Amino acid sequence: MQLLKDKIMKEGNVLPGDVLKVDSFLNHQIDAELMQAVGNEFAEKFADAGITKILTLESSGIAPSVMAALQLKVPVVFARKRKSLTQNSNLYSASVYSYTKQESNEISVSEAHINSHDTLLIIDDFLANGQAVLGLLEIAEQAGAATAGVGIVIEKGFQPGGAMLREKGLRVESLAIIESLENLQITFKEAVEQ
Amino acid sequence: MQLLKDKIMKEGNVLPGDVLKVDSFLNHQIDAELMQAVGNEFAEKFADAGITKILTLESSGIAPSVMAALQLKVPVVFARKRKSLTQNSNLYSASVYSYTKQESNEISVSEAHINSHDTLLIIDDFLANGQAVLGLLEIAEQAGAATAGVGIVIEKGFQPGGAMLREKGLRVESLAIIESLENLQITFKEAVEQ
């Protein structure tokens, strides 16, 4: 997606340790128009997949998910990273290790919001090691829901998550795939591969 | 906002202790079309307020904020409840006590994303005791930014936050104001007062 790649080139900040900081439009400040374009792109790619619900993870997955949901005319469910006091129903849950934050989070979704009649589109902001998507897949499985595919805003193609998920037979659509952040330079994969 | 009130009456769940659970469309599952209507309503109310940026709090404030931002053509900045490893710049921060979760959270915003040229619209999902909005106001003050007003999806009118903020001279626009949750029944204030 050229608009997204242009934005990453213009505003992305590469930090030592292969960190790509996109806090100016995705992870802290949010560019609503870009998120709309991103959401529309996901919706177009999965238009014929029979999606009944989008499953994402708080917080950075919410904006692109809501925009895709608007086009697909389905609800979003966001997995929570901590249980809240008002969540008194039964939960599906999974443990997710974040390499960025160097900690494990329990993520959970109320049983009320996903069931075996659902066909899910999983959306997340970043794909690196794939741990968050694995956690969301585990929750989908607990619910008996089908997963039609995974929509990722930015994939770090030099980390193993994308290959690992595709080897499972999952359809993974990443709107920008970073080939390398070596020497603090951003290089994209030329074409988005499936 | 009638559409919102209808949704609250239909799907809101009152729990003992004056808890209104709206997990089916706002706080866990998100109704994207309703959020668009909510965002449009905020945008209309603050159309002439010279807003340059929307300030909200992760996670439930993000969806209505992004929809309002799309109409107002401004970015959203969401305050974080925990510091992340990739956030290496200087931060504005404030401490917010949540009565629902019975804990204090440090909320923070990178100095890169708000400054003294900004006129902010603060948006949040719920207004009860007003602690979250006070924390966001404190961050706005640290940045030297002006705050044009506060947009709230659901205000618990029987709790002190709304009166406290309005007494400060703030413009508070709540799209639904709950007058009472007594006997587990939802009663709205007849007209939205300013």
Short mmCIF file of C-alpha atoms in Angstrom, two decimals:
data_model
loop_
_atom_site.label_atom_id
_atom_site.label_comp_id
_atom_site.label_asym_id
_atom_site.label_seq_id
_atom_site.Cartn_x
_atom_site.Cartn_y
_atom_site.Cartn_z
CA MET A 1 0.00 0.00 0.00
CA GLN A 2 1.88 3.00 -1.31
CA LEU A 3 0.24 5.65 0.90
CA LEU A 4 1.28 3.71 3.99
CA LYS A 5 4.82 3.08 2.75
CA ASP A 6 5.23 6.78 1.97
CA LYS A 7 4.08 7.65 5.49
CA ILE A 8 6.48 5.13 7.03
CA MET A 9 9.38 6.54 4.98
CA LYS A 10 8.47 10.10 5.91
CA GLU A 11 7.67 9.70 9.61
CA GLY A 12 8.98 6.32 10.72
CA ASN A 13 11.85 6.47 13.16
CA VAL A 14 14.31 3.58 13.28
CA LEU A 15 15.90 2.98 16.66
CA PRO A 16 18.75 0.61 17.49
CA GLY A 17 17.56 -2.97 18.03
CA ASP A 18 15.38 -3.11 14.90
CA VAL A 19 12.71 -0.90 16.46
CA LEU A 20 10.51 1.00 14.01
CA LYS A 21 8.73 3.77 15.82
CA VAL A 22 5.58 5.02 14.09
CA ASP A 23 4.15 6.95 17.00
CA SER A 24 3.19 9.90 14.83
CA PHE A 25 0.43 8.08 12.93
CA LEU A 26 -0.27 4.59 14.34
CA ASN A 27 0.86 3.83 17.89
CA HIS A 28 0.37 7.02 19.88
CA GLN A 29 -0.83 9.77 17.59
CA ILE A 30 -3.30 8.37 15.04
CA ASP A 31 -3.77 9.66 11.50
CA ALA A 32 -7.50 9.03 11.08
CA GLU A 33 -7.53 9.47 7.30
CA LEU A 34 -4.66 7.03 6.87
CA MET A 35 -6.44 4.58 9.18
CA GLN A 36 -9.52 4.90 6.98
CA ALA A 37 -7.45 4.07 3.90
CA VAL A 38 -5.87 1.14 5.75
CA GLY A 39 -9.27 -0.10 6.91
CA ASN A 40 -10.70 0.17 3.40
CA GLU A 41 -7.76 -1.84 2.05
CA PHE A 42 -8.35 -4.64 4.57
CA ALA A 43 -12.07 -4.58 3.80
CA GLU A 44 -11.40 -4.87 0.08
CA LYS A 45 -8.96 -7.75 0.49
CA PHE A 46 -11.36 -9.70 2.70
CA ALA A 47 -14.61 -8.57 1.06
CA ASP A 48 -15.53 -12.10 -0.07
CA ALA A 49 -14.26 -13.98 2.97
CA GLY A 50 -17.58 -14.06 4.84
CA ILE A 51 -16.19 -12.12 7.82
CA THR A 52 -18.69 -11.75 10.67
CA LYS A 53 -16.39 -10.05 13.18
CA ILE A 54 -12.99 -8.40 13.47
CA LEU A 55 -10.80 -9.51 16.37
CA THR A 56 -7.96 -7.26 17.46
CA LEU A 57 -5.90 -6.35 20.51
CA GLU A 58 -5.92 -3.10 22.47
CA SER A 59 -4.78 -0.41 21.89
CA SER A 60 -3.10 0.17 18.52
CA GLY A 61 -5.18 -2.42 16.68
CA ILE A 62 -8.42 -0.60 17.40
CA ALA A 63 -8.25 2.31 14.93
CA PRO A 64 -7.53 0.27 11.76
CA SER A 65 -10.02 -2.38 12.90
CA VAL A 66 -12.88 0.06 13.42
CA MET A 67 -12.28 1.54 9.97
CA ALA A 68 -12.28 -1.91 8.34
CA ALA A 69 -15.39 -2.83 10.34
CA LEU A 70 -17.23 0.18 9.02
CA GLN A 71 -16.70 -1.03 5.46
CA LEU A 72 -17.36 -4.71 6.16
CA LYS A 73 -20.41 -3.82 8.31
CA VAL A 74 -19.33 -6.09 11.15
CA PRO A 75 -18.45 -5.40 14.81
CA VAL A 76 -14.95 -5.26 16.25
CA VAL A 77 -13.99 -7.13 19.40
CA PHE A 78 -10.76 -6.07 21.05
CA ALA A 79 -8.96 -8.47 23.36
CA ARG A 80 -8.02 -6.87 26.65
CA LYS A 81 -4.58 -7.07 28.16
CA ARG A 82 -5.88 -6.96 31.71
CA LYS A 83 -9.14 -8.07 33.18
CA SER A 84 -11.42 -5.28 34.25
CA LEU A 85 -13.66 -5.25 37.27
CA THR A 86 -16.82 -4.86 35.23
CA GLN A 87 -16.05 -7.93 33.16
CA ASN A 88 -17.89 -10.54 35.13
CA SER A 89 -18.66 -13.08 32.45
CA ASN A 90 -16.56 -16.01 31.44
CA LEU A 91 -13.49 -15.34 29.38
CA TYR A 92 -11.44 -16.88 26.64
CA SER A 93 -7.81 -16.10 27.37
CA ALA A 94 -4.27 -16.66 26.15
CA SER A 95 -0.80 -15.63 27.25
CA VAL A 96 1.18 -13.38 24.89
CA TYR A 97 4.85 -12.55 25.23
CA SER A 98 5.84 -9.13 23.97
CA TYR A 99 9.47 -8.88 22.89
CA THR A 100 9.14 -5.09 22.75
CA LYS A 101 7.90 -4.74 26.30
CA GLN A 102 9.76 -7.83 27.58
CA GLU A 103 6.77 -9.12 29.49
CA SER A 104 3.91 -11.56 29.19
CA ASN A 105 0.35 -10.32 29.09
CA GLU A 106 -2.76 -12.32 29.63
CA ILE A 107 -5.15 -11.31 26.86
CA SER A 108 -8.82 -12.10 27.13
CA VAL A 109 -12.15 -11.84 25.34
CA SER A 110 -15.56 -12.28 26.92
CA GLU A 111 -17.34 -15.45 25.81
CA ALA A 112 -20.35 -13.26 25.07
CA HIS A 113 -18.76 -11.75 21.97
CA ILE A 114 -17.32 -14.58 19.88
CA ASN A 115 -18.88 -17.93 19.12
CA SER A 116 -18.73 -20.90 16.79
CA HIS A 117 -20.84 -19.16 14.14
CA ASP A 118 -18.21 -16.44 13.68
CA THR A 119 -15.72 -16.10 10.85
CA LEU A 120 -13.02 -13.79 12.12
CA LEU A 121 -10.62 -11.36 10.53
CA ILE A 122 -7.73 -10.80 12.94
CA ILE A 123 -6.20 -7.33 12.62
CA ASP A 124 -3.10 -5.98 14.33
CA ASP A 125 -0.80 -3.01 13.90
CA PHE A 126 2.53 -4.86 13.81
CA LEU A 127 3.63 -8.39 12.98
CA ALA A 128 7.11 -9.30 14.21
CA ASN A 129 7.36 -12.56 16.12
CA GLY A 130 3.68 -13.32 15.71
CA GLN A 131 2.97 -13.89 19.39
CA ALA A 132 -0.02 -11.54 19.54
CA VAL A 133 -1.65 -13.17 16.50
CA LEU A 134 -1.02 -16.63 17.99
CA GLY A 135 -2.79 -15.50 21.15
CA LEU A 136 -5.75 -14.19 19.17
CA LEU A 137 -5.88 -17.45 17.17
CA GLU A 138 -5.91 -19.39 20.43
CA ILE A 139 -8.89 -17.33 21.59
CA ALA A 140 -10.66 -17.94 18.26
CA GLU A 141 -10.08 -21.68 18.68
CA GLN A 142 -11.43 -21.63 22.23
CA ALA A 143 -14.58 -19.99 20.84
CA GLY A 144 -14.83 -22.52 18.02
CA ALA A 145 -14.75 -19.63 15.54
CA ALA A 146 -13.21 -19.83 12.07
CA THR A 147 -10.39 -17.43 11.16
CA ALA A 148 -10.51 -16.27 7.54
CA GLY A 149 -7.24 -14.42 7.71
CA VAL A 150 -4.99 -11.88 9.31
CA GLY A 151 -4.64 -8.23 8.34
CA ILE A 152 -1.42 -6.51 9.43
CA VAL A 153 -0.59 -2.83 9.00
CA ILE A 154 3.21 -3.22 9.18
CA GLU A 155 5.03 -6.54 8.99
CA LYS A 156 8.67 -6.84 9.96
CA GLY A 157 9.54 -9.28 7.19
CA PHE A 158 12.97 -10.00 8.67
CA GLN A 159 11.40 -11.42 11.83
CA PRO A 160 9.84 -14.89 11.90
CA GLY A 161 6.15 -14.19 12.61
CA GLY A 162 4.92 -13.81 9.04
CA ALA A 163 6.56 -17.00 7.77
CA MET A 164 5.39 -18.92 10.83
CA LEU A 165 1.75 -17.89 10.34
CA ARG A 166 1.78 -18.49 6.57
CA GLU A 167 3.28 -21.96 7.13
CA LYS A 168 0.20 -22.71 9.22
CA GLY A 169 -1.83 -22.06 6.06
CA LEU A 170 -3.16 -18.74 7.28
CA ARG A 171 -3.90 -15.98 4.83
CA VAL A 172 -1.80 -13.04 6.02
CA GLU A 173 -2.27 -9.68 4.29
CA SER A 174 0.32 -7.12 5.32
CA LEU A 175 -0.06 -3.65 3.88
CA ALA A 176 3.65 -2.85 4.23
CA ILE A 177 6.42 -5.40 4.69
CA ILE A 178 9.75 -4.16 5.98
CA GLU A 179 12.65 -6.14 4.54
CA SER A 180 15.33 -4.56 6.68
CA LEU A 181 16.03 -1.87 9.24
CA GLU A 182 19.80 -2.38 8.98
CA ASN A 183 21.95 0.70 9.45
CA LEU A 184 18.79 2.43 10.69
CA GLN A 185 17.51 2.51 7.07
CA ILE A 186 14.01 1.36 6.12
CA THR A 187 13.84 -1.03 3.16
CA PHE A 188 10.54 -2.50 1.97
CA LYS A 189 9.96 -5.81 0.28
CA GLU A 190 9.27 -4.95 -3.33
CA ALA A 191 5.94 -6.75 -3.62
CA VAL A 192 3.60 -7.93 -0.88
CA GLU A 193 3.88 -11.69 -0.99
CA GLN A 194 1.29 -14.25 0.03
CA MET B 1 -28.35 11.48 21.05
CA GLN B 2 -31.34 9.20 20.50
CA LEU B 3 -29.51 6.45 18.58
CA LEU B 4 -27.07 6.08 21.46
CA LYS B 5 -29.77 6.14 24.14
CA ASP B 6 -31.72 3.47 22.28
CA LYS B 7 -28.61 1.30 22.13
CA ILE B 8 -27.94 1.80 25.86
CA MET B 9 -31.55 0.84 26.69
CA LYS B 10 -31.39 -2.20 24.43
CA GLU B 11 -27.94 -3.55 25.28
CA GLY B 12 -26.75 -1.82 28.44
CA ASN B 13 -26.46 -4.07 31.45
CA VAL B 14 -26.81 -2.58 34.92
CA LEU B 15 -24.86 -4.33 37.64
CA PRO B 16 -25.04 -3.71 41.39
CA GLY B 17 -22.88 -0.79 42.50
CA ASP B 18 -24.10 1.61 39.79
CA VAL B 19 -22.09 -0.15 37.08
CA LEU B 20 -23.39 0.26 33.53
CA LYS B 21 -21.85 -2.36 31.31
CA VAL B 22 -21.88 -1.50 27.61
CA ASP B 23 -19.42 -4.12 26.47
CA SER B 24 -21.50 -5.07 23.44
CA PHE B 25 -20.94 -1.79 21.58
CA LEU B 26 -18.39 0.47 23.33
CA ASN B 27 -15.98 -1.09 25.81
CA HIS B 28 -15.15 -4.53 24.46
CA GLN B 29 -17.11 -5.16 21.30
CA ILE B 30 -17.35 -1.98 19.21
CA ASP B 31 -20.26 -1.04 16.98
CA ALA B 32 -18.37 0.81 14.23
CA GLU B 33 -21.46 2.44 12.68
CA LEU B 34 -22.61 3.74 16.06
CA MET B 35 -19.09 5.04 16.72
CA GLN B 36 -19.23 6.85 13.39
CA ALA B 37 -22.52 8.48 14.40
CA VAL B 38 -21.03 9.38 17.79
CA GLY B 39 -17.90 10.80 16.17
CA ASN B 40 -19.96 12.84 13.71
CA GLU B 41 -22.00 14.25 16.61
CA PHE B 42 -18.85 15.37 18.45
CA ALA B 43 -17.45 16.85 15.25
CA GLU B 44 -20.64 18.80 14.64
CA LYS B 45 -20.78 20.15 18.20
CA PHE B 46 -17.14 21.29 18.09
CA ALA B 47 -17.01 22.24 14.39
CA ASP B 48 -16.33 25.91 15.10
CA ALA B 49 -14.07 25.46 18.12
CA GLY B 50 -10.79 25.56 16.21
CA ILE B 51 -9.79 22.04 17.30
CA THR B 52 -6.30 21.02 16.13
CA LYS B 53 -6.10 17.68 17.92
CA ILE B 54 -8.22 15.17 19.82
CA LEU B 55 -6.80 13.89 23.10
CA THR B 56 -8.18 10.64 24.53
CA LEU B 57 -7.19 7.72 26.71
CA GLU B 58 -6.60 4.13 25.68
CA SER B 59 -8.52 1.94 24.97
CA SER B 60 -12.24 2.69 24.83
CA GLY B 61 -11.77 6.35 23.91
CA ILE B 62 -10.00 5.49 20.68
CA ALA B 63 -12.91 4.41 18.45
CA PRO B 64 -15.17 7.46 19.00
CA SER B 65 -12.11 9.74 18.82
CA VAL B 66 -10.90 8.39 15.49
CA MET B 67 -14.37 8.83 14.01
CA ALA B 68 -14.60 12.42 15.24
CA ALA B 69 -11.06 13.07 13.98
CA LEU B 70 -12.01 11.89 10.50
CA GLN B 71 -14.71 14.56 10.34
CA LEU B 72 -12.70 17.32 11.98
CA LYS B 73 -9.63 16.43 9.87
CA VAL B 74 -7.29 16.45 12.86
CA PRO B 75 -5.12 13.74 14.44
CA VAL B 76 -5.94 11.80 17.61
CA VAL B 77 -3.42 11.37 20.41
CA PHE B 78 -4.21 8.69 22.94
CA ALA B 79 -2.63 8.86 26.39
CA ARG B 80 -1.07 5.60 27.44
CA LYS B 81 -1.68 3.92 30.75
CA ARG B 82 1.78 2.40 30.89
CA LYS B 83 5.05 3.54 29.44
CA SER B 84 6.29 1.48 26.55
CA LEU B 85 9.86 0.53 25.83
CA THR B 86 9.88 2.24 22.43
CA GLN B 87 8.74 5.51 23.92
CA ASN B 88 12.07 7.13 24.55
CA SER B 89 11.18 10.78 24.32
CA ASN B 90 10.09 13.02 27.14
CA LEU B 91 6.60 12.61 28.47
CA TYR B 92 3.80 14.65 29.94
CA SER B 93 2.18 12.55 32.64
CA ALA B 94 -0.52 12.56 35.28
CA SER B 95 -1.86 10.12 37.84
CA VAL B 96 -5.46 8.95 37.41
CA TYR B 97 -7.44 7.00 39.98
CA SER B 98 -10.00 4.61 38.52
CA TYR B 99 -12.90 3.86 40.87
CA THR B 100 -13.98 1.02 38.58
CA LYS B 101 -10.62 -0.72 38.67
CA GLN B 102 -9.72 0.54 42.17
CA GLU B 103 -6.19 1.47 41.17
CA SER B 104 -4.14 4.45 40.07
CA ASN B 105 -2.65 4.58 36.62
CA GLU B 106 0.08 6.84 35.42
CA ILE B 107 -1.11 8.18 32.05
CA SER B 108 1.33 9.78 29.67
CA VAL B 109 1.66 11.50 26.32
CA SER B 110 4.86 12.07 24.41
CA GLU B 111 5.94 15.71 24.28
CA ALA B 112 6.31 15.26 20.53
CA HIS B 113 2.58 15.17 19.93
CA ILE B 114 1.01 18.09 21.83
CA ASN B 115 2.29 21.62 22.11
CA SER B 116 1.28 25.17 22.96
CA HIS B 117 -0.16 25.78 19.50
CA ASP B 118 -2.79 23.06 19.98
CA THR B 119 -6.45 23.51 20.79
CA LEU B 120 -7.63 20.17 22.15
CA LEU B 121 -10.91 18.33 22.20
CA ILE B 122 -10.76 15.77 25.00
CA ILE B 123 -12.90 12.69 24.30
CA ASP B 124 -13.65 9.79 26.60
CA ASP B 125 -16.15 6.94 26.71
CA PHE B 126 -17.47 7.47 30.26
CA LEU B 127 -17.63 10.39 32.66
CA ALA B 128 -18.29 9.44 36.28
CA ASN B 129 -15.94 10.96 38.83
CA GLY B 130 -14.04 12.90 36.19
CA GLN B 131 -10.60 11.65 37.19
CA ALA B 132 -9.56 10.62 33.68
CA VAL B 133 -10.56 13.98 32.21
CA LEU B 134 -8.69 15.78 35.01
CA GLY B 135 -5.59 13.77 34.13
CA LEU B 136 -5.93 14.66 30.44
CA LEU B 137 -6.45 18.32 31.36
CA GLU B 138 -3.29 18.20 33.45
CA ILE B 139 -1.39 16.86 30.44
CA ALA B 140 -2.85 19.60 28.23
CA GLU B 141 -1.70 22.19 30.77
CA GLN B 142 1.79 20.73 30.90
CA ALA B 143 1.92 21.08 27.11
CA GLY B 144 0.62 24.65 27.26
CA ALA B 145 -2.24 23.60 24.97
CA ALA B 146 -5.74 25.09 25.10
CA THR B 147 -8.70 22.80 25.75
CA ALA B 148 -11.83 23.79 23.81
CA GLY B 149 -14.03 21.22 25.48
CA VAL B 150 -14.77 17.67 26.47
CA GLY B 151 -16.84 15.15 24.51
CA ILE B 152 -18.23 12.25 26.51
CA VAL B 153 -20.15 9.29 25.12
CA ILE B 154 -21.96 8.35 28.35
CA GLU B 155 -22.08 10.55 31.45
CA LYS B 156 -23.23 9.18 34.78
CA GLY B 157 -25.11 12.31 35.79
CA PHE B 158 -25.59 11.09 39.35
CA GLN B 159 -21.84 11.05 39.92
CA PRO B 160 -19.90 14.27 40.55
CA GLY B 161 -17.54 14.44 37.53
CA GLY B 162 -19.78 16.37 35.14
CA ALA B 163 -20.70 19.09 37.64
CA MET B 164 -17.07 19.40 38.78
CA LEU B 165 -15.81 19.92 35.20
CA ARG B 166 -18.60 22.36 34.26
CA GLU B 167 -17.92 24.37 37.43
CA LYS B 168 -14.38 24.83 36.13
CA GLY B 169 -15.95 26.55 33.12
CA LEU B 170 -15.26 23.68 30.76
CA ARG B 171 -17.64 22.96 27.92
CA VAL B 172 -18.72 19.35 28.44
CA GLU B 173 -20.83 17.71 25.74
CA SER B 174 -22.20 14.33 26.80
CA LEU B 175 -24.19 12.42 24.20
CA ALA B 176 -26.16 10.49 26.81
CA ILE B 177 -26.55 11.45 30.46
CA ILE B 178 -27.74 8.78 32.88
CA GLU B 179 -29.84 10.23 35.67
CA SER B 180 -30.09 7.06 37.70
CA LEU B 181 -29.29 3.36 37.73
CA GLU B 182 -31.38 2.76 40.85
CA ASN B 183 -33.13 -0.61 41.08
CA LEU B 184 -30.95 -1.66 38.13
CA GLN B 185 -33.11 0.54 35.85
CA ILE B 186 -31.60 3.00 33.37
CA THR B 187 -33.12 6.50 33.48
CA PHE B 188 -31.80 9.29 31.26
CA LYS B 189 -31.80 12.99 31.95
CA GLU B 190 -34.52 14.38 29.73
CA ALA B 191 -32.39 17.02 28.00
CA VAL B 192 -28.63 17.25 27.69
CA GLU B 193 -27.72 20.20 29.90
CA GLN B 194 -24.71 22.45 29.54
#
